PDB file of C-alpha atoms in Angstrom:
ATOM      1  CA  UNK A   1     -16.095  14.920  55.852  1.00  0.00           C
ATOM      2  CA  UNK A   2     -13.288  15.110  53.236  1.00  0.00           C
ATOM      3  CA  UNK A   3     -11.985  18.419  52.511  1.00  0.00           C
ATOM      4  CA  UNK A   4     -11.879  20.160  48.883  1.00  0.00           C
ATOM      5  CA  UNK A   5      -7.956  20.104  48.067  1.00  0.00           C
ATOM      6  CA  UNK A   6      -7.755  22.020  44.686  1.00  0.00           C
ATOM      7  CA  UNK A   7      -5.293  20.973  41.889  1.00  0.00           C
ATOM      8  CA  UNK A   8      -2.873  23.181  42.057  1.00  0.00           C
ATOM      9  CA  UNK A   9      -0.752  22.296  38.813  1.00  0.00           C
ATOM     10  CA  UNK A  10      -0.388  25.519  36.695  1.00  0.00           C
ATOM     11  CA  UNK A  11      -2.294  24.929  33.697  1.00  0.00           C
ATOM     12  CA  UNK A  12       0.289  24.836  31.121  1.00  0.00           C
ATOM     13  CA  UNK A  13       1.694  21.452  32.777  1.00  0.00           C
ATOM     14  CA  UNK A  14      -1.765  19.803  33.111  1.00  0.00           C
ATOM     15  CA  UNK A  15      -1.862  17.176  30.550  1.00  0.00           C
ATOM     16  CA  UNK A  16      -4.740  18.160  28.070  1.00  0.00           C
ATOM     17  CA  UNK A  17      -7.381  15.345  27.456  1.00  0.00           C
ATOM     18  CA  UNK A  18      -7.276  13.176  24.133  1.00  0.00           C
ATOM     19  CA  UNK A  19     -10.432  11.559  22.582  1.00  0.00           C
ATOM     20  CA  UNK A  20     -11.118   7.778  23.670  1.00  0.00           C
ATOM     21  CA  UNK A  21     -11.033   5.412  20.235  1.00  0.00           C
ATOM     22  CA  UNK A  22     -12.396   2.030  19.762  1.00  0.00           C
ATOM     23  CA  UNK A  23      -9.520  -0.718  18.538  1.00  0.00           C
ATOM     24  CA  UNK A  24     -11.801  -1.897  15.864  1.00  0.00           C
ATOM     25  CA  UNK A  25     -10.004  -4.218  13.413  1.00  0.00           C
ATOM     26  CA  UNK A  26      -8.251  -2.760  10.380  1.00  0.00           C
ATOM     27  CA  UNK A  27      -7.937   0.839  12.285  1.00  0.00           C
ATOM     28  CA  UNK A  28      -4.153   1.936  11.931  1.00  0.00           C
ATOM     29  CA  UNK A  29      -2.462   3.787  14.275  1.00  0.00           C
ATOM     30  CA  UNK A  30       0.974   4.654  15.551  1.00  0.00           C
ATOM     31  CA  UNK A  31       2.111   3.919  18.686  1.00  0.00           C
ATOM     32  CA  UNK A  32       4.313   7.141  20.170  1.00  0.00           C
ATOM     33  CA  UNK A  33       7.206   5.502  21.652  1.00  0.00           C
ATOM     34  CA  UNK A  34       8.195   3.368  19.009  1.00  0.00           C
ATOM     35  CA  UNK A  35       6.902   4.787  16.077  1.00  0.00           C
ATOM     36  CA  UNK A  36       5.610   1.415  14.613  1.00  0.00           C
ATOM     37  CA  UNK A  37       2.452   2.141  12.784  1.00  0.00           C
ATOM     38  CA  UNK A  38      -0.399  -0.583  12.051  1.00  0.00           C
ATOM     39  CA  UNK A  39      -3.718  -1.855  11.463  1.00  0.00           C
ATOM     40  CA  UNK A  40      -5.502  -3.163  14.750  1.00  0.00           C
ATOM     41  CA  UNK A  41      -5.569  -7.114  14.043  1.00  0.00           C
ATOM     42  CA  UNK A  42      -6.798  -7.559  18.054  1.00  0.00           C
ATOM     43  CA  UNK A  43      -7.357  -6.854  21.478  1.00  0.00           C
ATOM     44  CA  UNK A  44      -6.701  -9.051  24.486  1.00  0.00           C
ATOM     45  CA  UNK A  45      -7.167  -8.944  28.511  1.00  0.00           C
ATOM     46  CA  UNK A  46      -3.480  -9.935  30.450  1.00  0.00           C
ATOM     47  CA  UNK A  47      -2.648  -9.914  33.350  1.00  0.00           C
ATOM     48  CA  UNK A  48      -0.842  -6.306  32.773  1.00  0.00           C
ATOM     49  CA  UNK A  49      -3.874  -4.728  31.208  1.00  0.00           C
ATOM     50  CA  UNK A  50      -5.426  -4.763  27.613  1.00  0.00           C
ATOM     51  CA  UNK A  51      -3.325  -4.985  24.756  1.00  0.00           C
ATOM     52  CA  UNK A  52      -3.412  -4.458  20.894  1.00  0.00           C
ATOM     53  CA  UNK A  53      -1.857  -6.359  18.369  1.00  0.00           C
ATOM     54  CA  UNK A  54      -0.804  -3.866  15.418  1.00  0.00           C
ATOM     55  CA  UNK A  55       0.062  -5.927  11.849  1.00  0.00           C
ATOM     56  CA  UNK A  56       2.125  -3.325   9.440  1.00  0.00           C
ATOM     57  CA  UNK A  57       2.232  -3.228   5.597  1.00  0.00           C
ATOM     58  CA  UNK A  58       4.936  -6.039   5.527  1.00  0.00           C
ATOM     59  CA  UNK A  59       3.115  -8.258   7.342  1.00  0.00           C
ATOM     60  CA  UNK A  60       4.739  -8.092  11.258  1.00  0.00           C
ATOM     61  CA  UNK A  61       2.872  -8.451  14.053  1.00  0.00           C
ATOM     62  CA  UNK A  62       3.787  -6.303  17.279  1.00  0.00           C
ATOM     63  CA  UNK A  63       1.722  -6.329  21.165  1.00  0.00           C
ATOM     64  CA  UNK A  64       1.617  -3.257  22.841  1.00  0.00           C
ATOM     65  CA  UNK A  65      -0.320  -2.206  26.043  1.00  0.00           C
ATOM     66  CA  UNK A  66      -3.030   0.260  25.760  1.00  0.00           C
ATOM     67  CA  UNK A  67      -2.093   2.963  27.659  1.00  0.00           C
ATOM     68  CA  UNK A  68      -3.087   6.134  27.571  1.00  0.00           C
ATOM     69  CA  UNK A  69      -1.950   8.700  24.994  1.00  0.00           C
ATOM     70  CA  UNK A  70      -0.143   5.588  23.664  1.00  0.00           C
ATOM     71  CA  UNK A  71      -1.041   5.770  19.923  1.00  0.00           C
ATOM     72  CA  UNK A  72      -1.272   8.167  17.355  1.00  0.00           C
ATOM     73  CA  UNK A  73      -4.633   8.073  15.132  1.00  0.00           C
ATOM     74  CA  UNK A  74      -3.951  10.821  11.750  1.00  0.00           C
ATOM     75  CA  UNK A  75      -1.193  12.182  13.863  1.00  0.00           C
ATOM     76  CA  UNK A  76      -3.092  13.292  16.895  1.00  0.00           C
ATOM     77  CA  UNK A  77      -2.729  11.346  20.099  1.00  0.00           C
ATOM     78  CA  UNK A  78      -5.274   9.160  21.250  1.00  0.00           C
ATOM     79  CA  UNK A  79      -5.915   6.622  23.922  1.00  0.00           C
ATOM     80  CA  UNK A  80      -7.122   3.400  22.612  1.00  0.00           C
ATOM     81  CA  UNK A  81      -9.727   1.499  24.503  1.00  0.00           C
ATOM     82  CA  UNK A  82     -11.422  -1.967  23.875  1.00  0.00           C
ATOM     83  CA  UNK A  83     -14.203  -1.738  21.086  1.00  0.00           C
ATOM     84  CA  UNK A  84     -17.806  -2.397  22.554  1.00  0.00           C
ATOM     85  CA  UNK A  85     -18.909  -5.914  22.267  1.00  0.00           C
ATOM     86  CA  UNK A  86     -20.976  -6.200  19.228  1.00  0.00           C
ATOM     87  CA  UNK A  87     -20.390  -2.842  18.092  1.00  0.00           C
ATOM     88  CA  UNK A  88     -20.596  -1.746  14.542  1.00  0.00           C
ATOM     89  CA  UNK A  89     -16.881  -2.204  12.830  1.00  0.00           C
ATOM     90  CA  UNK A  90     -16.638   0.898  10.408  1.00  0.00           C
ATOM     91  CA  UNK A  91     -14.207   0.420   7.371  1.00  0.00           C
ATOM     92  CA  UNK A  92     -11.273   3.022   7.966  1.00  0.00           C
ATOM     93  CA  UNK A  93      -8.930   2.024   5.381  1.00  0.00           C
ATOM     94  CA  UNK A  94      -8.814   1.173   1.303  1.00  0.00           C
ATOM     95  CA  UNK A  95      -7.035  -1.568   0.130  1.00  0.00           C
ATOM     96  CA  UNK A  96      -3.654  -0.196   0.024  1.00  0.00           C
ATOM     97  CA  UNK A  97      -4.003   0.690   3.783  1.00  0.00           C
ATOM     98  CA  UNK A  98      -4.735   4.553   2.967  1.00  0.00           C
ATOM     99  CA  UNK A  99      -7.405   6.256   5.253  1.00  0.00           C
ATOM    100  CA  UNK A 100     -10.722   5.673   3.553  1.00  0.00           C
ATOM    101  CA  UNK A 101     -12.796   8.507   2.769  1.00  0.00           C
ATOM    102  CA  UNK A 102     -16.135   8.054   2.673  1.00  0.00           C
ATOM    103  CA  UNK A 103     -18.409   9.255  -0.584  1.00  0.00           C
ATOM    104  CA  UNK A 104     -15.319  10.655  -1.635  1.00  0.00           C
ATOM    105  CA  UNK A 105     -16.339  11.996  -5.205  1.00  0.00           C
ATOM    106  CA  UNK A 106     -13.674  11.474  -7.690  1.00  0.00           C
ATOM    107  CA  UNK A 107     -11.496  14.201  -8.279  1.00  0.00           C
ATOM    108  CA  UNK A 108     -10.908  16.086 -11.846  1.00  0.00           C
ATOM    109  CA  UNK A 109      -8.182  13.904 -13.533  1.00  0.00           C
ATOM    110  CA  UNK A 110      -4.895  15.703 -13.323  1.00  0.00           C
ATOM    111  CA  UNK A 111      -2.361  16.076 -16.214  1.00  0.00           C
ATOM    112  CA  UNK A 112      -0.036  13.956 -14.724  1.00  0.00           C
ATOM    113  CA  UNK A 113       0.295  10.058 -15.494  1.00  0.00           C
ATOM    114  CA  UNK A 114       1.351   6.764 -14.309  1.00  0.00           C
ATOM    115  CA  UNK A 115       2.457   4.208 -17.004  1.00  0.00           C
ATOM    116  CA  UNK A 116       2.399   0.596 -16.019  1.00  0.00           C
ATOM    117  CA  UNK A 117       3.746  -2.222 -18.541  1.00  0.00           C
ATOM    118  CA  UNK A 118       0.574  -4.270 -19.548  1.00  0.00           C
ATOM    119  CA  UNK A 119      -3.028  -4.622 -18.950  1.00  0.00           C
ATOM    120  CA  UNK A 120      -2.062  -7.010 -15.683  1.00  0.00           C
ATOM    121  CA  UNK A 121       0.192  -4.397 -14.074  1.00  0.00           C
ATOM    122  CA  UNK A 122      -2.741  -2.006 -14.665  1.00  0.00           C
ATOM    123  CA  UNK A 123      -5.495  -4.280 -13.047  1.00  0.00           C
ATOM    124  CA  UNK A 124      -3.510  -4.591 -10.183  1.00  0.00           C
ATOM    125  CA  UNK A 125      -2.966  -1.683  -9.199  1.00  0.00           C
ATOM    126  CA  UNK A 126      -6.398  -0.569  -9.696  1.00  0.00           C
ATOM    127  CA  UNK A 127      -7.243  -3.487  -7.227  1.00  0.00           C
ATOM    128  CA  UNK A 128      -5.289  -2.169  -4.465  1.00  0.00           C
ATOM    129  CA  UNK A 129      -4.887   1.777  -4.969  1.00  0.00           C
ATOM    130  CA  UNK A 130      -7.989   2.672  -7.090  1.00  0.00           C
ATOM    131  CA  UNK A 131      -9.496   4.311  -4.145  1.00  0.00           C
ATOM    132  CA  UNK A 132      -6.720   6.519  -3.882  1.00  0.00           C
ATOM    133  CA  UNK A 133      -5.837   7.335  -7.228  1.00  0.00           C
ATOM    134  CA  UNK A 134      -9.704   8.101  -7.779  1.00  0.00           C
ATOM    135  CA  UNK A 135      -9.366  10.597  -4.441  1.00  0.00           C
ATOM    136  CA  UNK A 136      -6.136  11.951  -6.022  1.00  0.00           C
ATOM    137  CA  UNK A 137      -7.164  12.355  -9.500  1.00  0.00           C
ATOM    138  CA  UNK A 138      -4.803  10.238 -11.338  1.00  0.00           C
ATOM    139  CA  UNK A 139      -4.959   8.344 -14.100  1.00  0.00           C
ATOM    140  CA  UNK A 140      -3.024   4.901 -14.662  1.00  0.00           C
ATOM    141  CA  UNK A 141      -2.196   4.048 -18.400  1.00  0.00           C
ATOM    142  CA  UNK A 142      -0.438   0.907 -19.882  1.00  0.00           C
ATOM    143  CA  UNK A 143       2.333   0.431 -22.639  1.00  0.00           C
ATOM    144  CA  UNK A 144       2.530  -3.063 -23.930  1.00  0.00           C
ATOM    145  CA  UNK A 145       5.988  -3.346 -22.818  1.00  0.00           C
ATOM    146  CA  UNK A 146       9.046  -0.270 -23.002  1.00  0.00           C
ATOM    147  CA  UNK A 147      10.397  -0.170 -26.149  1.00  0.00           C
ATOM    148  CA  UNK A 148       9.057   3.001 -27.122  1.00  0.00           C
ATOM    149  CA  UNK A 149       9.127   4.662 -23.320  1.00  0.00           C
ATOM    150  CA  UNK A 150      11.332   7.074 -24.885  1.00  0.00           C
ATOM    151  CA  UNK A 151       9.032   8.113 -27.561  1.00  0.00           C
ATOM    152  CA  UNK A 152       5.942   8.166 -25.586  1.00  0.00           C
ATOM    153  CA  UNK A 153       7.850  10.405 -23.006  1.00  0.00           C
ATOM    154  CA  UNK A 154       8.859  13.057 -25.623  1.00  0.00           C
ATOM    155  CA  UNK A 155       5.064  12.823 -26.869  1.00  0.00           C
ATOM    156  CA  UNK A 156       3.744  13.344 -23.348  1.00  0.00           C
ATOM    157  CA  UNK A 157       5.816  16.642 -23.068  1.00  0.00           C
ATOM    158  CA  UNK A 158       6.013  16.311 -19.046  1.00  0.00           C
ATOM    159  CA  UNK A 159       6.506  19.174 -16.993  1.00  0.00           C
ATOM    160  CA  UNK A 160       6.236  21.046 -13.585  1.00  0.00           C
ATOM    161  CA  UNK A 161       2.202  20.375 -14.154  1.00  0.00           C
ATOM    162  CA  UNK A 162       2.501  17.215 -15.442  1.00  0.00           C
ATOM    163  CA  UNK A 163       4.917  14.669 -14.235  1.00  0.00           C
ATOM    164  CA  UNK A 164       5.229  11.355 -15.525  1.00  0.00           C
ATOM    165  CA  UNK A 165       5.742   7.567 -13.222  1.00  0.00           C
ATOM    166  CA  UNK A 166       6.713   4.493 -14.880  1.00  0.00           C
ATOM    167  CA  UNK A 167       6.473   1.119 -13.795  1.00  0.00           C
ATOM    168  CA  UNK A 168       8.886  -1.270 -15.172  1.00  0.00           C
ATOM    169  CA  UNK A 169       9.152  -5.136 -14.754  1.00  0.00           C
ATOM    170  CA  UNK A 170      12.471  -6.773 -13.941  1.00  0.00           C
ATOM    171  CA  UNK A 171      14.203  -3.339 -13.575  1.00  0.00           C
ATOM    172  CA  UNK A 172      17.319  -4.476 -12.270  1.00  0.00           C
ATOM    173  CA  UNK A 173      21.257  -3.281 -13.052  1.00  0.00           C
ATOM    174  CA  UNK A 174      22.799  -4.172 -16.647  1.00  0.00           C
ATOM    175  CA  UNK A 175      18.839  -4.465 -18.446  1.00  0.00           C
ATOM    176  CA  UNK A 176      17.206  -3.411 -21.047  1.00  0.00           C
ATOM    177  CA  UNK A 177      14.871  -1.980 -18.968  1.00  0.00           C
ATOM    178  CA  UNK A 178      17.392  -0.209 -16.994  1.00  0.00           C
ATOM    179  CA  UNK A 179      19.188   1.983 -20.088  1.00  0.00           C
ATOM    180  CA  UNK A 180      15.556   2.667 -21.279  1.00  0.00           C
ATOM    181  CA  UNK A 181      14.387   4.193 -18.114  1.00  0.00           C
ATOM    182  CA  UNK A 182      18.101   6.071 -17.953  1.00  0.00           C
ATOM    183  CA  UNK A 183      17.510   7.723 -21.422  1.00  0.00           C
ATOM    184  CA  UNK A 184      13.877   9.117 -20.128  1.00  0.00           C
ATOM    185  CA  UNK A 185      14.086   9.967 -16.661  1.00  0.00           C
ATOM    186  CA  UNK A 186      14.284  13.506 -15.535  1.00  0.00           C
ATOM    187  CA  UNK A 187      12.819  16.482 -12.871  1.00  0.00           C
ATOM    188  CA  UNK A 188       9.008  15.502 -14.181  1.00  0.00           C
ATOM    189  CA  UNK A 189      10.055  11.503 -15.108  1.00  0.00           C
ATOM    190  CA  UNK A 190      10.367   9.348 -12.929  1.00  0.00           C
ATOM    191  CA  UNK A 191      10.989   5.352 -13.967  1.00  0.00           C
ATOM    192  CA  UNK A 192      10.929   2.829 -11.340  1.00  0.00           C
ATOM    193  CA  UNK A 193      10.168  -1.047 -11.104  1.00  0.00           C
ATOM    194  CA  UNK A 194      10.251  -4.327  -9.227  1.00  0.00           C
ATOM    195  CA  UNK A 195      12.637  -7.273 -10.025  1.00  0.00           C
ATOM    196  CA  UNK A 196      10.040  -9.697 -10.969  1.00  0.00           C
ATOM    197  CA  UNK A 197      10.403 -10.885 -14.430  1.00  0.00           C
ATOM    198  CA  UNK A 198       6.498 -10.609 -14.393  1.00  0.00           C
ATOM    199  CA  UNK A 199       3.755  -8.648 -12.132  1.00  0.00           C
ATOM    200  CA  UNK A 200       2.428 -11.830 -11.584  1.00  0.00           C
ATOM    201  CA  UNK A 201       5.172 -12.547  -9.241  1.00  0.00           C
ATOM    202  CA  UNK A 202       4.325  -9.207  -7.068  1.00  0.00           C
ATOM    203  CA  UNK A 203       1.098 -11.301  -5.753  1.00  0.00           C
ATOM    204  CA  UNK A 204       2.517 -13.462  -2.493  1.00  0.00           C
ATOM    205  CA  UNK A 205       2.603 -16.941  -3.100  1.00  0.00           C
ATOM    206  CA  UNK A 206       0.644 -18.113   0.094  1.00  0.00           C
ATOM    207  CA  UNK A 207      -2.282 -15.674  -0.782  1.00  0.00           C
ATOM    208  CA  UNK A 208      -2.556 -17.577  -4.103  1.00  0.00           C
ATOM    209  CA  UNK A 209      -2.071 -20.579  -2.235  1.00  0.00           C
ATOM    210  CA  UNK A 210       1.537 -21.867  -3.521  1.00  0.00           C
ATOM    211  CA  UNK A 211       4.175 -22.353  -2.057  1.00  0.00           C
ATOM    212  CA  UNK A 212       6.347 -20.396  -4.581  1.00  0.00           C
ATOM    213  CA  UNK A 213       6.470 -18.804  -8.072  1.00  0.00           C
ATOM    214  CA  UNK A 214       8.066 -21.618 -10.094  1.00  0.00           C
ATOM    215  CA  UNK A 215      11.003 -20.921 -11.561  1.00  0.00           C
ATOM    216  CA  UNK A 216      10.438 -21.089 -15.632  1.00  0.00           C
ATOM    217  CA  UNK A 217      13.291 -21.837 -17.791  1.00  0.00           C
ATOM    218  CA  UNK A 218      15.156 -19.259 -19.924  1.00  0.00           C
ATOM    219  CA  UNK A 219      13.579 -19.330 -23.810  1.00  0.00           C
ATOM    220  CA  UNK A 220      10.027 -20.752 -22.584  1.00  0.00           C
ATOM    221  CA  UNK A 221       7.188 -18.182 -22.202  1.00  0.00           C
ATOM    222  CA  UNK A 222       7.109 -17.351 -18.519  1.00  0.00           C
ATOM    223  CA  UNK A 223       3.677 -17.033 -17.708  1.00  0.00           C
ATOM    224  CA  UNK A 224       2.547 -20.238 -19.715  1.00  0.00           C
ATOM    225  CA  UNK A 225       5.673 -22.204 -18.000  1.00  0.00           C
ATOM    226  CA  UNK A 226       3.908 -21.272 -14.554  1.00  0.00           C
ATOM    227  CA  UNK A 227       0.953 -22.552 -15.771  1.00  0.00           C
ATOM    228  CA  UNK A 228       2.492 -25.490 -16.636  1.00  0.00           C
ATOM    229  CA  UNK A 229       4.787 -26.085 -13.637  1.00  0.00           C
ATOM    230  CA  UNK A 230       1.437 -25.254 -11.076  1.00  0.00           C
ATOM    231  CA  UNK A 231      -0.654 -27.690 -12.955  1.00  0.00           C
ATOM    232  CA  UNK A 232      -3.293 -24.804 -14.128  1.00  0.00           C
ATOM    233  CA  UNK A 233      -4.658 -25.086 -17.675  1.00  0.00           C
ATOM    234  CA  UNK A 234      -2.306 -23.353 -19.818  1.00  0.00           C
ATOM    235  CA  UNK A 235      -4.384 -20.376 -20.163  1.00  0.00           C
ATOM    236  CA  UNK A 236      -2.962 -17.193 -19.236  1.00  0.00           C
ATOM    237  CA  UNK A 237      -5.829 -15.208 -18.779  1.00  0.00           C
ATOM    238  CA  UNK A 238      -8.266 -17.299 -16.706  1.00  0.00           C
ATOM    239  CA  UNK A 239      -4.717 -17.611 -14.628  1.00  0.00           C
ATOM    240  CA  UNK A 240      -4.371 -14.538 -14.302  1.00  0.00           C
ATOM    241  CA  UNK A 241      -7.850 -13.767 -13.488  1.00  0.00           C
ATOM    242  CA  UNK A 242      -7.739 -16.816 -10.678  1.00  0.00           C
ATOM    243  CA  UNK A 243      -4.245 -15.168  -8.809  1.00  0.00           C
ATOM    244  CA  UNK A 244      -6.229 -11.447  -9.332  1.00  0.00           C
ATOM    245  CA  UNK A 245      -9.137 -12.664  -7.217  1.00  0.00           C
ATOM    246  CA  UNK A 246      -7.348 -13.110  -4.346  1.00  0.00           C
ATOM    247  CA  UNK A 247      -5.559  -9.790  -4.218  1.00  0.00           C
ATOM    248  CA  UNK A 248      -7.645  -8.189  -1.315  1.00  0.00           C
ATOM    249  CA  UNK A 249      -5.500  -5.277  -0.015  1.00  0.00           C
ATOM    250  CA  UNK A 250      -2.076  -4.475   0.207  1.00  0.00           C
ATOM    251  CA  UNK A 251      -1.312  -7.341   2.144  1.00  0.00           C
ATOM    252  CA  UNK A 252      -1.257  -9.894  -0.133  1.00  0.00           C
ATOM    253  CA  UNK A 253       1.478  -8.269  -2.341  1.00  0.00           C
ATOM    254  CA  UNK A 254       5.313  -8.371  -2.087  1.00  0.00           C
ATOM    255  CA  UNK A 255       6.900  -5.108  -0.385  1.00  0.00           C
ATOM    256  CA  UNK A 256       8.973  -4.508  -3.325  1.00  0.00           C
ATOM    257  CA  UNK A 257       5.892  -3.831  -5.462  1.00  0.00           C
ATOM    258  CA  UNK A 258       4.063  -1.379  -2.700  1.00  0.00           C
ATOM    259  CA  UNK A 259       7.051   0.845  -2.321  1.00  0.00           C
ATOM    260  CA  UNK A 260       7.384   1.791  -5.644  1.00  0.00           C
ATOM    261  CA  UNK A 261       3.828   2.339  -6.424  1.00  0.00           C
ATOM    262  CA  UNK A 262       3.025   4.857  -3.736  1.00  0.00           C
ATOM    263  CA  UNK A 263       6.373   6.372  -4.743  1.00  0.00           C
ATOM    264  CA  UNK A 264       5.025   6.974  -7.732  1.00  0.00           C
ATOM    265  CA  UNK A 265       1.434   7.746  -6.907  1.00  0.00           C
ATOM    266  CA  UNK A 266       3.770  10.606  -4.133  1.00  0.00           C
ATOM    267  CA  UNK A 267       5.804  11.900  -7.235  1.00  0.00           C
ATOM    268  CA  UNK A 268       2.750  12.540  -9.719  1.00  0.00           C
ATOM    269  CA  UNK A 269       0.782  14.676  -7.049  1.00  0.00           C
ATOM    270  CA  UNK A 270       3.895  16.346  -5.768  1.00  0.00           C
ATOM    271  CA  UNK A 271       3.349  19.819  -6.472  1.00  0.00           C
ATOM    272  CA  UNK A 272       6.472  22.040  -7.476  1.00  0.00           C
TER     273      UNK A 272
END
């Protein structure tokens, strides 16, 4: 008969247990040695043991083994494990890739703002990061355009309570856009933008099935040049509408648009 030989690691080197999680699709995690964080897009068997794919918010893919206290789930270590056969797939993450709450209640809308340019800008965003600006409590308004940033700015009256974010289009060196959001931007203002000439742009091509944006010559109206150049009836709304459908989550928009949103989404909850 086998003899009882007790462990006799002192206890403060014995590696404490971690809970066992299901790689269900979508779930994001980090894994510890690399520090590459991603939704779960699959498991496989190999020869070396189970492995998960992880796809980040740009759209690469990376295989790593499953080993224990490999991965980081909300910043606690976990050991991933292959997901039951058949077993229920709960959704873990909004659109923009956030953790989802679930029957979170809207929170009181805060004094702080994001502008966006138009009504497009607006609906987009809303598509992708409503979730969490409901969670958050913030509010997303639109300008028609920057012209009068400066004006609305000194009408806002931000401060340590209420900061201001601004998205501009085609906010690039030497623009219009660029002085304006110079003139306004301050400790409670914050102005950033993409270099799209349009938000339209910010959707990929291959979600909207295209190979690329055309490019529209100077002096024609942009958005009813792309019409034109793609073949789609030249109206701007039901075209809009059309590349707006298939916006499903952050992964179907450029990374130069996600940055600057969640920068701004960061700056108006930042609390001084």
């Amino acid at each position: 008969m086998r003899s009882y030989q007790p462990d006799l690691t002192p206890p403060w080197k014995r590696s404490a247990p971690v809970p066992e999680v299901p790689a269900e699709p979508d779930l994001v995690v980090e894994e510890v040695a690399t520090g590459f964080c991603g939704a779960v897009i699959r498991c496989e068997k190999t020869a070396q043991g189970p492995t998960v794919t992880l796809e980040d918010r740009f759209g690469k893919h990376r295989v790593f083994p499953m080993e224990p206290r490999g991965f980081l789930l909300e910043g606690k270590v976990v050991t991933l494990v292959r997901p039951a056969p058949g077993g229920p797939v709960r959704p873990t993450r909004t659109a923009s890739g956030s953790v989802a709450v679930p029957q979170a209640r809207a929170r009181v809308a805060r004094a702080g703002r994001i502008y966006v340019e138009g009504r497009h800008d607006a609906e987009l965003v809303e598509r992708v990061w409503g979730d969490d600006l409901r969670v958050e409590g913030v509010v997303v308004e639109y300008l028609e355009g920057v012209d009068d940033l400066p004006a609305i700015v000194g009408e806002f009256g931000p401060g340590p309570d209420a900061r201001l974010g601004v998205l501009v289009d085609h906010l690039v060196p030497g623009s219009k856009e660029s002085r304006i959001a110079a003139r306004v931007t301050g400790d409670h203002v914050l102005v950033v933008g993409h270099p799209y000439i349009d938000v339209w742009e910010a959707v990929k091509p291959s979600s909207v099935g295209i190979d690329a944006w055309p490019v529209v010559p100077r002096g024609q109206d942009w958005k009813t040049g792309v019409c034109r150049a793609l073949g789609w009836p030249e109206n701007t709304g039901a075209a809009w509408q059309h590349i707006l459908s298939k916006v499903r989550s952050y992964k179907d928009l450029e990374p130069q648009l996600l940055g600057r949103v969640e920068e701004l989404i960061d700056f108006v909850t930042l609390v001084d």
